[in-house]
CSV table of C-alpha atoms and ligand atoms in Angstrom, one decimal:
chain,number,residue,atom,x,y,z
A,2,MET,CA,0.0,0.0,0.0
A,3,ALA,CA,2.8,2.4,0.9
A,4,ARG,CA,4.5,1.6,-2.4
A,5,LEU,CA,1.3,2.5,-4.3
A,6,GLU,CA,0.8,5.7,-2.3
A,7,ARG,CA,4.4,6.7,-3.1
A,8,LEU,CA,4.0,5.8,-6.8
A,9,GLY,CA,0.8,7.9,-7.0
A,10,ALA,CA,2.4,10.9,-5.3
A,11,GLU,CA,5.5,10.7,-7.6
A,12,LEU,CA,3.5,10.4,-10.8
A,13,ALA,CA,1.2,13.3,-9.8
A,14,ALA,CA,4.2,15.5,-9.0
A,15,ARG,CA,5.7,14.6,-12.4
A,16,TYR,CA,2.5,15.6,-14.1
A,17,GLY,CA,2.3,18.9,-12.3
A,18,TYR,CA,-0.3,18.2,-9.6
A,19,ARG,CA,0.2,19.7,-6.2
A,20,PRO,CA,-0.8,18.0,-3.0
A,21,ILE,CA,-3.8,19.1,-1.1
A,22,GLU,CA,-5.1,17.7,2.2
A,23,THR,CA,-8.8,18.2,3.0
A,24,PRO,CA,-10.4,17.1,6.2
A,25,MET,CA,-11.7,13.5,6.6
A,26,PHE,CA,-15.1,14.9,7.3
A,27,GLU,CA,-17.2,17.7,5.8
A,28,GLN,CA,-20.6,19.2,6.2
A,29,THR,CA,-23.0,16.6,5.0
A,30,ALA,CA,-24.4,19.1,2.5
A,31,VAL,CA,-21.1,19.1,0.6
A,32,PHE,CA,-21.6,15.4,-0.2
A,33,GLU,CA,-25.4,15.6,-0.6
A,34,ARG,CA,-25.2,18.4,-3.1
A,35,GLY,CA,-21.9,17.4,-4.7
A,36,ILE,CA,-22.4,13.6,-5.1
A,37,GLY,CA,-26.2,13.7,-5.3
A,38,GLU,CA,-28.9,12.7,-2.9
A,39,VAL,CA,-30.2,9.9,-5.0
A,40,THR,CA,-26.9,7.9,-5.1
A,41,ASP,CA,-25.8,4.8,-3.2
A,42,VAL,CA,-22.9,6.7,-1.8
A,43,VAL,CA,-25.2,9.3,-0.1
A,44,GLU,CA,-28.4,7.3,0.4
A,45,LYS,CA,-26.8,4.1,1.9
A,46,GLU,CA,-23.1,4.5,2.4
A,47,LEU,CA,-22.5,7.9,4.1
A,48,PHE,CA,-21.0,7.6,7.6
A,49,ARG,CA,-22.9,10.3,9.3
A,50,ILE,CA,-21.4,11.8,12.5
A,51,ALA,CA,-23.9,12.0,15.3
A,52,PRO,CA,-24.6,15.7,16.1
A,53,ARG,CA,-23.2,16.9,19.4
A,54,SER,CA,-25.1,20.1,19.9
A,55,GLU,CA,-28.1,22.1,18.9
A,56,ASP,CA,-26.2,24.1,16.3
A,57,GLY,CA,-27.9,22.1,13.6
A,58,GLU,CA,-24.8,21.3,11.7
A,59,SER,CA,-24.6,17.9,10.1
A,60,TRP,CA,-21.2,16.2,9.4
A,61,ALA,CA,-20.1,13.0,7.6
A,62,LEU,CA,-16.9,11.2,6.9
A,63,ARG,CA,-15.7,11.7,3.4
A,64,PRO,CA,-16.8,8.9,1.0
A,65,GLU,CA,-14.6,10.3,-1.8
A,66,PRO,CA,-12.3,13.3,-2.1
A,67,THR,CA,-13.7,15.3,-5.1
A,68,ALA,CA,-16.5,17.1,-3.4
A,69,GLY,CA,-14.2,18.2,-0.5
A,70,ILE,CA,-11.5,19.3,-2.9
A,71,VAL,CA,-13.9,21.4,-5.0
A,72,ARG,CA,-15.3,22.9,-1.8
A,73,ALA,CA,-11.8,23.9,-0.9
A,74,TYR,CA,-11.2,25.3,-4.4
A,75,VAL,CA,-14.2,27.6,-4.0
A,76,GLN,CA,-13.7,28.5,-0.4
A,77,HIS,CA,-10.0,29.4,-0.7
A,78,GLY,CA,-10.3,31.5,-3.8
A,79,MET,CA,-8.4,29.1,-6.2
A,80,GLN,CA,-10.5,30.5,-9.0
A,81,THR,CA,-8.1,33.4,-9.0
A,82,TRP,CA,-5.1,31.2,-9.5
A,83,PRO,CA,-3.8,30.4,-13.0
A,84,GLN,CA,-6.1,27.7,-14.4
A,85,PRO,CA,-6.3,24.8,-14.4
A,86,VAL,CA,-5.6,24.2,-10.7
A,87,LYS,CA,-4.2,20.7,-10.6
A,88,LEU,CA,-4.5,19.0,-7.2
A,89,THR,CA,-3.8,15.5,-5.8
A,90,MET,CA,-4.6,13.7,-2.7
A,91,THR,CA,-4.1,10.2,-1.4
A,92,GLY,CA,-5.8,9.0,1.7
A,93,PRO,CA,-8.6,7.1,3.5
A,94,MET,CA,-12.2,7.3,2.4
A,95,PHE,CA,-15.2,5.9,4.2
A,96,ARG,CA,-18.3,4.2,2.9
A,97,TYR,CA,-20.8,2.4,5.1
A,98,ASP,CA,-21.5,-1.0,3.4
A,99,ARG,CA,-21.5,-4.6,4.2
A,100,PRO,CA,-17.7,-5.4,4.1
A,101,GLN,CA,-16.7,-8.0,1.5
A,102,ALA,CA,-13.8,-8.9,-0.7
A,103,GLY,CA,-12.6,-5.6,-2.2
A,104,ARG,CA,-15.4,-3.5,-0.6
A,105,TYR,CA,-14.3,-2.0,2.7
A,106,ARG,CA,-15.7,0.6,5.0
A,107,GLN,CA,-12.3,2.3,5.0
A,108,PHE,CA,-10.3,2.2,1.8
A,109,SER,CA,-7.6,4.3,0.2
A,110,GLN,CA,-7.8,6.3,-3.0
A,111,PHE,CA,-5.1,8.0,-5.1
A,112,ASP,CA,-7.0,11.0,-6.5
A,113,VAL,CA,-6.2,13.8,-9.0
A,114,GLU,CA,-8.3,16.8,-10.0
A,115,ALA,CA,-7.7,19.3,-12.7
A,116,ILE,CA,-10.1,22.2,-12.2
A,117,GLY,CA,-10.6,25.0,-14.8
A,118,ASP,CA,-9.9,23.3,-18.1
A,119,ALA,CA,-12.8,22.3,-20.4
A,120,GLY,CA,-10.8,19.7,-22.3
A,121,PRO,CA,-10.8,17.5,-24.3
A,122,ALA,CA,-7.0,17.3,-24.3
A,123,ILE,CA,-6.7,17.3,-20.5
A,124,ASP,CA,-9.2,14.5,-20.4
A,125,ALA,CA,-6.8,12.3,-22.3
A,126,GLU,CA,-3.9,13.4,-20.2
A,127,ILE,CA,-5.7,12.4,-17.0
A,128,ILE,CA,-6.7,9.0,-18.5
A,129,GLU,CA,-3.1,8.4,-19.6
A,130,LEU,CA,-1.9,9.2,-16.1
A,131,ALA,CA,-4.3,6.6,-14.7
A,132,ALA,CA,-3.2,4.0,-17.2
A,133,ARG,CA,0.5,4.8,-16.4
A,134,PHE,CA,-0.2,4.4,-12.7
A,135,TYR,CA,-1.4,0.8,-13.2
A,136,ARG,CA,1.5,0.0,-15.6
A,137,ASP,CA,4.1,1.4,-13.2
A,138,ALA,CA,2.5,-0.5,-10.3
A,139,GLY,CA,3.0,-3.7,-12.3
A,140,LEU,CA,-0.6,-4.4,-13.4
A,141,ALA,CA,-0.2,-4.8,-17.1
A,142,ALA,CA,-3.6,-6.2,-18.0
A,143,ILE,CA,-6.2,-3.6,-17.5
A,144,ASP,CA,-9.5,-2.9,-19.2
A,145,LEU,CA,-10.1,0.8,-19.5
A,146,GLN,CA,-13.7,1.6,-20.3
A,147,LEU,CA,-14.7,5.0,-21.7
A,148,ASN,CA,-18.0,6.7,-22.3
A,149,SER,CA,-19.5,10.2,-22.6
A,150,ILE,CA,-22.6,10.8,-20.5
A,151,GLY,CA,-23.5,14.1,-22.1
A,152,ASP,CA,-24.4,17.4,-20.3
A,153,ALA,CA,-27.4,19.5,-19.3
A,154,THR,CA,-28.2,20.1,-23.0
A,155,CYS,CA,-28.5,16.5,-24.1
A,156,ARG,CA,-29.0,14.4,-21.0
A,157,PRO,CA,-32.6,15.4,-20.3
A,158,ALA,CA,-33.8,13.8,-23.5
A,159,TYR,CA,-31.8,10.7,-22.8
A,160,LEU,CA,-33.1,10.5,-19.3
A,161,GLU,CA,-36.7,10.7,-20.6
A,162,GLY,CA,-35.9,7.9,-23.1
A,163,LEU,CA,-34.4,5.8,-20.3
A,164,ARG,CA,-37.4,6.4,-18.0
A,165,ALA,CA,-39.8,5.4,-20.8
A,166,TYR,CA,-37.8,2.2,-21.3
A,167,TYR,CA,-37.8,1.3,-17.7
A,168,ARG,CA,-41.5,2.1,-17.3
A,169,SER,CA,-42.1,-0.5,-20.0
A,170,LYS,CA,-40.2,-3.0,-17.9
A,171,ILE,CA,-41.5,-2.0,-14.5
A,172,ASP,CA,-42.8,-5.4,-13.6
A,173,GLY,CA,-39.3,-6.9,-13.8
A,174,LEU,CA,-37.6,-4.1,-11.7
A,175,PRO,CA,-36.5,-4.7,-8.1
A,176,SER,CA,-38.4,-2.4,-5.7
A,177,VAL,CA,-35.4,-0.3,-4.9
A,178,GLU,CA,-35.0,0.5,-8.6
A,179,ARG,CA,-38.7,1.2,-9.1
A,180,ALA,CA,-38.4,3.8,-6.4
A,181,ARG,CA,-35.5,5.6,-8.1
A,182,LEU,CA,-36.8,5.3,-11.7
A,183,GLU,CA,-38.4,8.7,-11.9
A,184,ARG,CA,-35.9,10.7,-10.0
A,185,SER,CA,-32.7,9.2,-11.0
A,186,PRO,CA,-32.9,6.7,-13.9
A,187,LEU,CA,-29.2,6.7,-14.6
A,188,ARG,CA,-28.7,4.9,-11.3
A,189,LEU,CA,-30.7,2.0,-12.7
A,190,LEU,CA,-28.1,1.6,-15.5
A,191,ASP,CA,-25.4,1.5,-12.8
A,192,SER,CA,-27.4,-0.9,-10.5
A,193,LYS,CA,-25.7,-3.7,-8.6
A,194,GLU,CA,-29.0,-5.7,-8.6
A,195,PRO,CA,-28.5,-8.9,-10.5
A,196,ALA,CA,-32.0,-8.7,-12.0
A,197,MET,CA,-31.0,-5.4,-13.7
A,198,GLU,CA,-28.3,-7.0,-15.9
A,199,ALA,CA,-30.7,-8.4,-18.5
A,200,VAL,CA,-33.0,-5.3,-18.4
A,201,ASN,CA,-30.0,-3.0,-18.9
A,202,ALA,CA,-28.7,-5.0,-21.9
A,203,ASP,CA,-31.4,-3.4,-24.1
A,204,ALA,CA,-31.6,0.0,-22.5
A,205,PRO,CA,-31.1,3.1,-24.8
A,206,ARG,CA,-27.5,4.3,-25.1
A,207,ILE,CA,-26.5,7.8,-24.2
A,208,THR,CA,-24.1,8.0,-27.1
A,209,ASP,CA,-27.1,8.0,-29.4
A,210,PHE,CA,-28.4,11.1,-27.7
A,211,LEU,CA,-25.3,13.3,-27.4
A,212,CYS,CA,-25.7,17.0,-28.6
A,213,THR,CA,-23.2,18.3,-31.2
A,214,ALA,CA,-20.9,19.9,-28.6
A,215,CYS,CA,-20.7,16.7,-26.4
A,216,ALA,CA,-20.2,14.5,-29.4
A,217,ALA,CA,-17.4,16.8,-30.6
A,218,HIS,CA,-15.8,16.8,-27.1
A,219,PHE,CA,-16.0,13.0,-27.0
A,220,ALA,CA,-14.4,12.7,-30.4
A,221,GLY,CA,-11.7,15.0,-29.2
A,222,VAL,CA,-11.0,12.9,-26.1
A,223,ARG,CA,-10.7,9.7,-28.3
A,224,ALA,CA,-8.4,11.5,-30.8
A,225,HIS,CA,-6.1,12.6,-28.0
A,226,LEU,CA,-6.1,9.2,-26.4
A,227,ASP,CA,-5.2,7.7,-29.8
A,228,ALA,CA,-2.4,10.3,-30.2
A,229,VAL,CA,-0.8,9.3,-26.9
A,230,GLY,CA,-1.4,5.6,-27.6
A,231,VAL,CA,-3.6,4.7,-24.6
A,232,PRO,CA,-5.8,1.7,-25.3
A,233,TYR,CA,-9.4,1.9,-24.2
A,234,ARG,CA,-12.8,0.3,-24.9
A,235,LEU,CA,-16.0,2.2,-25.5
A,236,GLU,CA,-18.6,1.2,-23.1
A,237,PRO,CA,-21.9,3.0,-23.9
A,238,ARG,CA,-23.7,2.0,-20.7
A,239,LEU,CA,-21.0,3.2,-18.4
A,240,VAL,CA,-22.5,6.0,-16.3
A,241,ARG,CA,-20.6,6.1,-12.9
A,242,GLY,CA,-22.2,6.0,-9.5
A,243,LEU,CA,-22.0,9.7,-8.6
A,244,ASP,CA,-24.3,12.5,-9.9
A,245,TYR,CA,-21.7,15.2,-10.6
A,246,TYR,CA,-20.4,13.7,-13.9
A,247,THR,CA,-20.8,15.3,-17.3
A,248,ARG,CA,-19.3,14.2,-20.6
A,249,THR,CA,-16.2,12.1,-20.1
A,250,ALA,CA,-16.6,9.0,-17.8
A,251,PHE,CA,-14.2,6.2,-17.4
A,252,GLU,CA,-13.5,3.1,-15.3
A,253,VAL,CA,-10.7,0.7,-15.0
A,254,TYR,CA,-11.0,-3.0,-14.3
A,255,PRO,CA,-8.4,-5.8,-14.0
A,256,ARG,CA,-8.6,-7.5,-17.4
A,257,GLY,CA,-10.9,-10.5,-17.3
A,258,ALA,CA,-12.9,-9.3,-14.3
A,259,ALA,CA,-16.4,-7.7,-14.6
A,260,GLY,CA,-19.0,-6.2,-12.4
A,261,GLN,CA,-19.3,-3.3,-10.1
A,262,GLN,CA,-17.3,-4.8,-7.3
A,263,SER,CA,-14.1,-5.0,-9.2
A,264,ALA,CA,-13.5,-1.5,-10.6
A,265,ILE,CA,-10.0,-0.6,-9.5
A,266,GLY,CA,-10.5,3.1,-10.5
A,267,GLY,CA,-12.8,5.5,-12.1
A,268,GLY,CA,-13.2,9.2,-12.9
A,269,GLY,CA,-14.6,11.7,-15.3
A,270,ARG,CA,-15.6,15.3,-15.9
A,271,TYR,CA,-17.7,17.3,-13.6
A,272,ASP,CA,-18.4,20.6,-15.3
A,273,GLY,CA,-21.2,21.6,-13.0
A,274,LEU,CA,-19.7,20.8,-9.6
A,275,VAL,CA,-17.9,24.0,-8.8
A,276,GLU,CA,-21.0,26.0,-9.4
A,277,LEU,CA,-23.1,23.5,-7.5
A,278,LEU,CA,-20.8,24.1,-4.5
A,279,GLY,CA,-21.0,27.9,-4.7
A,280,GLY,CA,-18.3,28.9,-7.2
A,281,ARG,CA,-18.4,30.4,-10.7
A,282,PRO,CA,-19.2,28.0,-13.5
A,283,THR,CA,-15.9,26.1,-13.9
A,284,PRO,CA,-15.1,22.8,-15.7
A,285,GLY,CA,-13.2,20.0,-14.0
A,286,ILE,CA,-12.0,16.5,-14.4
A,287,GLY,CA,-10.3,13.9,-12.2
A,288,PHE,CA,-10.1,10.3,-11.1
A,289,GLY,CA,-9.9,8.2,-8.0
A,290,LEU,CA,-8.0,5.0,-8.1
A,291,GLY,CA,-8.8,2.4,-5.4
A,292,LEU,CA,-5.5,1.3,-3.8
A,293,ASP,CA,-6.9,-1.6,-1.8
A,294,ARG,CA,-8.4,-3.1,-5.0
A,295,THR,CA,-5.3,-2.4,-7.0
A,296,LEU,CA,-3.3,-4.4,-4.4
A,297,LEU,CA,-5.8,-7.2,-4.6
A,298,ALA,CA,-5.6,-7.2,-8.4
A,299,LEU,CA,-1.8,-7.3,-8.2
A,300,GLU,CA,-1.9,-10.2,-5.8
A,301,ALA,CA,-4.3,-12.1,-8.1
A,302,ALA,CA,-1.9,-11.5,-11.0
A,303,GLY,CA,1.0,-12.7,-8.9
A,304,ALA,CA,2.6,-9.3,-9.3
A,305,ALA,CA,2.5,-8.1,-5.7
A,306,GLU,CA,6.0,-7.3,-4.5
A,307,THR,CA,7.2,-8.0,-1.1
A,308,PRO,CA,8.6,-4.9,0.4
A,309,GLU,CA,12.4,-4.6,0.1
A,310,MET,CA,13.7,-4.9,3.7
A,311,HIS,CA,17.0,-3.5,4.8
A,312,ALA,CA,19.5,-6.1,6.0
A,313,LEU,CA,18.9,-5.9,9.7
A,314,ALA,CA,21.7,-6.1,12.3
A,315,VAL,CA,20.9,-7.0,15.9
A,316,VAL,CA,23.4,-5.9,18.5
A,317,VAL,CA,23.6,-8.6,21.2
A,318,GLY,CA,26.0,-9.1,24.1
A,319,ALA,CA,27.6,-11.7,26.4
A,320,ASP,CA,26.8,-9.6,29.4
A,321,PRO,CA,23.0,-9.4,29.7
A,322,ALA,CA,23.3,-6.3,31.9
A,323,ALA,CA,25.4,-4.3,29.5
A,324,THR,CA,22.4,-2.7,27.7
A,325,ALA,CA,24.2,0.7,27.5
A,326,ASP,CA,26.9,-0.8,25.2
A,327,ARG,CA,24.4,-2.5,23.0
A,328,LEU,CA,22.2,0.6,22.7
A,329,ARG,CA,25.3,2.8,22.0
A,330,VAL,CA,26.5,0.5,19.1
A,331,ALA,CA,23.0,0.2,17.6
A,332,THR,CA,22.5,4.0,17.8
A,333,GLU,CA,25.8,4.5,16.0
A,334,LEU,CA,24.8,2.0,13.2
A,335,ARG,CA,21.5,3.7,12.8
A,336,ALA,CA,23.1,7.1,12.7
A,337,SER,CA,25.2,5.8,9.7
A,338,GLY,CA,22.0,4.9,7.9
A,339,LEU,CA,22.0,1.2,8.6
A,340,ALA,CA,19.0,-0.8,9.9
A,341,ALA,CA,19.8,-2.0,13.4
A,342,ARG,CA,18.3,-2.7,16.8
A,343,ALA,CA,19.8,-3.6,20.1
A,344,ASP,CA,18.6,-6.4,22.2
A,345,LEU,CA,17.7,-4.5,25.3
A,346,ALA,CA,16.1,-7.4,27.3
A,347,ASN,CA,18.2,-8.6,30.2
A,348,ARG,CA,18.6,-12.2,28.9
A,349,LYS,CA,21.4,-14.6,28.0
A,350,LEU,CA,23.3,-14.3,24.8
A,351,GLY,CA,21.8,-17.6,23.5
A,352,ARG,CA,18.3,-16.2,23.8
A,353,GLN,CA,19.3,-12.9,22.3
A,354,LEU,CA,20.7,-14.7,19.2
A,355,GLU,CA,17.7,-16.9,19.0
A,356,ALA,CA,15.4,-13.9,18.9
A,357,ALA,CA,17.5,-12.3,16.2
A,358,ALA,CA,17.4,-15.4,14.0
A,359,LYS,CA,13.7,-15.8,14.5
A,360,GLU,CA,13.2,-12.2,13.4
A,361,GLY,CA,15.0,-12.9,10.1
A,362,ALA,CA,17.9,-10.5,10.9
A,363,HIS,CA,20.9,-10.7,8.6
A,364,PHE,CA,23.6,-10.0,11.1
A,365,ALA,CA,24.3,-10.3,14.8
A,366,VAL,CA,26.9,-7.9,16.2
A,367,ILE,CA,28.1,-9.7,19.3
A,368,LEU,CA,29.7,-7.6,22.1
A,369,GLY,CA,32.0,-9.6,24.4
A,370,ASP,CA,35.3,-9.3,26.2
A,371,GLU,CA,37.1,-8.2,23.0
A,372,LEU,CA,35.1,-4.9,23.2
A,373,ALA,CA,37.8,-3.7,25.6
A,374,ASP,CA,40.2,-3.9,22.7
A,375,GLY,CA,37.8,-2.1,20.4
A,376,GLN,CA,36.7,-5.3,18.6
A,377,VAL,CA,33.4,-7.0,18.1
A,378,GLN,CA,32.2,-10.4,16.6
A,379,LEU,CA,30.2,-10.0,13.4
A,380,ARG,CA,28.0,-13.0,12.7
A,381,ASP,CA,26.3,-13.4,9.3
A,382,LEU,CA,23.2,-15.3,10.5
A,383,GLN,CA,22.2,-16.2,7.0
A,384,ALA,CA,25.6,-17.5,5.8
A,385,GLY,CA,26.5,-18.9,9.2
A,386,THR,CA,29.9,-17.3,9.2
A,387,GLN,CA,31.6,-15.2,11.9
A,388,GLN,CA,34.6,-12.9,12.1
A,389,VAL,CA,36.2,-10.5,14.5
A,390,VAL,CA,36.1,-6.9,13.2
A,391,PRO,CA,37.3,-3.6,14.7
A,392,ALA,CA,34.3,-1.7,16.2
A,393,ALA,CA,35.5,1.3,14.2
A,394,ASP,CA,35.1,-0.6,10.9
A,395,LEU,CA,31.7,-2.1,11.7
A,396,VAL,CA,29.7,0.2,9.5
A,397,ARG,CA,32.0,-0.5,6.5
A,398,HIS,CA,31.8,-4.2,7.1
A,399,LEU,CA,28.0,-4.2,7.4
A,400,THR,CA,27.5,-2.0,4.4
A,401,ARG,CA,29.7,-4.3,2.2
A,402,ALA,CA,28.1,-7.5,3.5
A,403,GLY,CA,24.6,-6.0,3.1
A,404,ASP,CA,25.4,-5.1,-0.5
A,405,SER,CA,26.7,-8.5,-1.4
A,406,HIS,CA,23.5,-10.0,0.2
A,407,ARG,CA,21.3,-7.8,-1.9
A,408,HIS,CA,23.1,-8.6,-5.2
A,409,GLY,CA,23.2,-12.3,-4.5
B,276,HAM,P1,-15.6,6.0,-7.3
B,276,HAM,O1,-15.8,5.2,-8.6
B,276,HAM,O2,-16.8,6.0,-6.4
B,276,HAM,O3,-15.2,7.4,-7.7
B,276,HAM,O4,-14.4,5.4,-6.5
B,276,HAM,C1,-13.1,5.3,-7.1
B,276,HAM,C2,-12.5,3.9,-6.7
B,276,HAM,O5,-12.4,3.8,-5.3
B,276,HAM,C3,-13.2,2.7,-7.2
B,276,HAM,O6,-13.0,2.4,-8.6
B,276,HAM,C4,-12.7,1.6,-6.3
B,276,HAM,O7,-11.5,1.1,-6.8
B,276,HAM,C5,-12.5,2.4,-5.0
B,276,HAM,N1,-13.6,2.1,-4.0
B,276,HAM,C6,-14.8,2.7,-4.0
B,276,HAM,N2,-15.5,2.2,-2.9
B,276,HAM,C7,-14.7,1.3,-2.3
B,276,HAM,C8,-14.8,0.4,-1.2
B,276,HAM,N3,-16.0,0.4,-0.4
B,276,HAM,N4,-13.8,-0.4,-0.9
B,276,HAM,C9,-12.7,-0.4,-1.6
B,276,HAM,N5,-12.5,0.4,-2.7
B,276,HAM,C10,-13.5,1.2,-3.0
B,276,HAM,C11,-14.9,8.4,-6.9
B,276,HAM,O8,-14.7,8.3,-5.7
B,276,HAM,C12,-14.6,9.7,-7.6
B,276,HAM,N6,-14.3,10.8,-6.6
B,276,HAM,C13,-13.5,9.7,-8.6
B,276,HAM,C14,-13.3,11.0,-9.3
B,276,HAM,C15,-12.3,11.9,-9.0
B,276,HAM,N7,-14.0,11.5,-10.3
B,276,HAM,C16,-13.6,12.7,-10.6
B,276,HAM,N8,-12.6,13.0,-9.8
């Protein structure tokens, strides 16, 4: 996880995104207005914080970072900065749900947002950044799905078409979907209900309804993606689960997997969100990549790396009570940049060595009588060899031995 977090931060910096930290909780209205009231995330998955006082304020843990980042953009006058403002954040998100494989109540996202650029070139740049993240993480086989979900001009006609279609199928709809049909028919397309799969297979496609401007924008996104050589698959029923999206929408799956549960990342354009949260009309686009699910996909592909550990040296001693000597030597090794710990338990040398071996330490530095002559025993626990070295040369010996370990 730490490796993926570092990778995201490095990539974002290389693409010119600056880090932002928003609070882990916001006024509930930020999420209700931003993400939309008729969404799973707000209806079912919001972790609401019980109010403490009569001040009437309502707070919730962040289920995603975009609404909070856009709130900060408006509140802190970032509209006066040179546009687009490119921001990145990695951190924990919270969604109340039944925990299951790949679906957690606390999970981590690598997020980027570019606010103030209408695209379409930046759309392709952001999608390319997402694709590069997975490639650099070691996940070669991804399925990048792309769609345009139109805007306020063309979406109403599409929604009407969709409502009419679902009304004609009303008897086959699960009750939760029936209740949402009139207010938020897009959510039905995005439904996790198994019964909806067959119904949705014949639903009208948004791409048949796009207005001229949205169609031109979508063509521009595809042309730019082709120019930078990012493979993608058009998926006309991809709508995303949050209400703020306009035009470009994309999701990433591990290749071969399907279904809602397994999206390892997603994003899109949200040209109405800044205005919705109180700012001037300003376009924006971003993505959130799920780090927990990326890790699961890497494990499934056999590509998860075990973290590279430093060769650990444990400083042990013949005199159990001489903890000050052991602590001093370990402190010196650490000050020289080596990984070391002292055995500070008042126990026999044999037990100290046993503990070091159990821990998988590479070296034991043994302090004995020869310390009076400025010498220590250096035991290579993995090779099973031991030599006497001057204490003053210990750092050099350990560094050389550690290097030859690493390189075989
Ligand atoms: P999202 O699709 O809701 O989008 O979440 C992005 C990613 O977070 C998902 O693809 C998934 O990998 C991961 N994720 C979501 N819920 C869970 C969960 N319960 N457990 C584990 N992983 C999960 C957003 O959040 C948008 N803010 C993305 C965005 C940024 N759009 C524009 N800018």
